[in-house]
Structures are given as C-alpha cells and as structure tokens.
C-alpha cells in the first residue's frame, strides 16, 4: 500500500474501536489515513484517539471545513485514493443508498469521485432486515464494495452475521481493492491476472455428468458447462490455483486452470475429494441425481429393460464437501430451477449445508445460452443481479469470493 491515501469514515457502532487498529495496520503497510468521525461515532471513540493514531487532523463536522480555500469537503473527499467506511452502520448505509447528505460523512460520500469500500457492522437482525438487504444491494449496484460481515457472537449477546471483520481482514480487503484496480488499469479485462486470490486453491465443478445405462446409452442433461468454465477462468485471473473438475463438454480449458475430466457423478465425487483441501469450492456442475446399474451389454426390447433401468441415487457432492472434515472455508453451490427460484435456493442452501447458493432460472434458454440472471443466497439474505453475460457473472462472483476469503 505504498503511499495510498485512505479517507476513513468512522460510523457510530460498538465496533468503532476496531477502526483504531485498522489505522495502525494501514500505516504500518505504507498507507496514510485521514479520519472523519460521525457524531454517533464520537460516542465510541474520540477524535483525539484517531488524530494520535493517524497523525492527522480529524474532521467531525461540515463546519470544521468552513475555510473552503484550505480544505473544503469536495477537496477532502477527493484527495484520497479510497474512501473506507468502517464501521458502516445500518443507518449510514441507508443514507448512502438514498444519497442523503446531512452531515460531513454523508456529504463527503456523495461528493467523492473516488471508490468507496464499506465494512458493515451491526446486530444480526439489522443486517438481515429487508431494508438493509435492499440498501446493500443498491450500494453494490452503485459500485460500492461492501465487505461481508463476520458471523459469530455479538456485543449485544446475539449470534449471527453482522460482526465487523477483524482489522487484518479489512486491511486485506483494502489491499485487494488496490491490486484489482492497478491491474484493471494496466491491462484489458480479458485474460487479466491479479493477485487478489494469490495463494488460494479453489475447486470448481462444471458441466453435466453422463450416467451410462448400457454400452450405448446414458442419462444426461442440458448443462453446457459455460458458466462453470467462465468462473474457473475468472478465479484463475484473480491469481487462484484452480482445479476444474469437468463433466463431458467440448470447451477450451481457461488459461491457468488445471482441468480434470470426468464422466459420471461418482467420478466427479472422487475427483473433488482428491482435489481437496481447498480454500473454496464452487459447485457449478449439473450433476445427475440418479444412475442405473450399468448393463454390460446393450439392453434389448425383450422385457428386461424396465428392471435394468431402476434408478439408484448418486452421491451428493456439494453436501458431502459441505460436511467433510476438509471443508473449504467457503462452499458455493448452484441451483438451477424452473420455478420458485429463490424459495428453492434458500431451502437448498440449508439442506446442503453450503455457504452460498447461486440460483438461476433455467426455464428460458440459460442452459447453453450466453447470459444468466442470478440470485446470490447467503446467510445474510438474497442479492439479485441483473441479467449479465456469463463471463460478467463469473467475474463478479470471483470478486465476491475474493472478498469473502
Ligand atoms: N450437486 C452435487 N451433487 C449432486 C447433485 C447436485 O454436487 N448429486 C450440486 C450441484 O453442483 C449444485 C447444487 O448441488 O451446486 C444443486 O444442484 P441441483 O441439481 O439444483 O440440486 P439437487 O440437489 O439435485 O436438488 P433438486 O431436487 O432441486 O434437483
């Protein structure tokens, strides 16, 4: 972070004390910090503490800035390389989402031409409230990076997502932001490599599986593998070591990806188990749920076929990985649904024990098509993305995964 300038907006929450440690870490890694403390924030930390740690004047009100020639709010909001809101309270994010500017912090946020990274911290019910879910989705759609909060016991005695991540994790999110940007500025978006996921191993499954019935027939589905291959490529482009376990598809292997070809669900389950441990698993494959006992010879129309076609259930790879001793820190499943997409996805997330479900409606021409409209179901709620090209879904998802790891 050599020389990067952070404008740190400290909101009013019990987690505000962690912003003190964050200032220390940013400065230790070579950045500078200028702080803005909201009125509510002053109930939790003092301007003096922040000034001592940042070795810069701390701003608390619009009227500190009355000498517009010296340091007006426009200048203050723009002389940083990144604006970090930490902790970002439910109230502060609601104001940001609505574009309200009724104090120094919110005025700076609307006046800035610099990227903004928000680190939420709040009670679990506030985090999962429909209004907050809506505001977070709005902010992300507006280009704000909203870091996922941690899950765990809270200061208020409840348990769940909403805790401010530890300062080293926040610093890592800030560093990833700069790594992303410097790379995006330096090279065109196709085939880029950055270091946001350097040192991480991620297992991706993609494509259909084929379940042989006899030597000439098999059970299959319409999965093209395009979305899974695009995700493997996007993760590799962020520097991850990617193992792509691919069902039978005729697609080129994305650059920098190690590919293991399989045919059946059982082969896919074995290849995934063999590829672990990993930091994350992204199960995009449309795994056949059933197989038949494979007949050694071609089935004849002699009346024996119905018995030979009795269905046997395949292993559930996603559920197995989610419950394994080697469980990756982040397990992402996909859900291809033709109706009640979100309800099914929420139920599937609970049933499979994974962290996120990326749900898509496959009632149209998504399978084999080039675009996808997905909903990301997490412990915190549902985020619906607009319809996007599959490459763009992959790129955004890879960045979300980088933020979560
Ligand atoms: N999956 C898996 N192994 C299976 C079946 C599914 O790993 N045997 C994974 C898929 O890769 C996907 C998720 O589980 O990430 C959901 O797949 P889907 O086919 O939508 O779910 P099913 O478990 O088959 O449930 P449903 O009854 O809705 O078909």
CSV table of C-alpha atoms and ligand atoms in Angstrom, one decimal, residues 205 283-289 314-319 332-337 348 351-352, ligand 1:
chain,number,residue,atom,x,y,z
A,205,UNK,CA,-17.1,-28.4,-10.9
A,283,UNK,CA,-20.0,-26.5,-7.5
A,284,UNK,CA,-21.5,-25.3,-10.7
A,285,UNK,CA,-21.9,-28.8,-12.3
A,286,UNK,CA,-25.4,-30.1,-13.1
A,287,UNK,CA,-24.7,-33.5,-11.5
A,288,UNK,CA,-27.2,-36.2,-12.5
A,289,UNK,CA,-29.1,-37.1,-9.3
A,314,UNK,CA,-25.8,-40.6,-6.9
A,315,UNK,CA,-23.6,-39.2,-4.2
A,316,UNK,CA,-24.4,-35.5,-3.4
A,317,UNK,CA,-21.0,-33.9,-4.0
A,318,UNK,CA,-22.0,-30.5,-2.7
A,319,UNK,CA,-23.5,-31.8,0.5
A,332,UNK,CA,-20.7,-22.3,-3.0
A,333,UNK,CA,-23.5,-24.3,-4.7
A,334,UNK,CA,-25.6,-23.5,-7.7
A,335,UNK,CA,-29.3,-24.1,-8.1
A,336,UNK,CA,-30.9,-24.5,-11.5
A,337,UNK,CA,-34.6,-24.0,-11.0
A,348,UNK,CA,-31.3,-25.9,-0.8
A,351,UNK,CA,-30.3,-28.7,3.1
A,352,UNK,CA,-26.8,-28.9,1.5
B,1,LIG,N1,-25.0,-31.2,-6.7
B,1,LIG,C1,-23.9,-32.1,-6.3
B,1,LIG,N2,-24.1,-33.5,-6.4
B,1,LIG,C2,-25.3,-34.0,-6.8
B,1,LIG,C3,-26.4,-33.1,-7.1
B,1,LIG,C4,-26.2,-31.7,-7.1
B,1,LIG,O1,-22.9,-31.6,-6.0
B,1,LIG,N3,-25.5,-35.3,-6.8
B,1,LIG,C5,-24.7,-29.8,-6.6
B,1,LIG,C6,-24.7,-29.0,-7.9
B,1,LIG,O2,-23.4,-28.9,-8.4
B,1,LIG,C7,-25.2,-27.7,-7.4
B,1,LIG,C8,-26.2,-28.0,-6.3
B,1,LIG,O3,-25.8,-29.3,-5.8
B,1,LIG,O4,-24.2,-26.9,-6.9
B,1,LIG,C9,-27.6,-28.0,-6.6
B,1,LIG,O5,-27.9,-28.8,-7.7
B,1,LIG,P1,-29.4,-29.1,-8.1
B,1,LIG,O6,-29.3,-30.1,-9.2
B,1,LIG,O7,-30.1,-27.8,-8.4
B,1,LIG,O8,-29.9,-29.7,-6.8
B,1,LIG,P2,-30.4,-31.1,-6.3
B,1,LIG,O9,-29.7,-31.5,-5.1
B,1,LIG,O10,-30.3,-32.0,-7.5
B,1,LIG,O11,-31.9,-30.8,-5.9
B,1,LIG,P3,-33.2,-30.8,-6.8
B,1,LIG,O12,-34.0,-31.8,-6.1
B,1,LIG,O13,-33.8,-29.4,-6.7
B,1,LIG,O14,-32.9,-31.2,-8.2
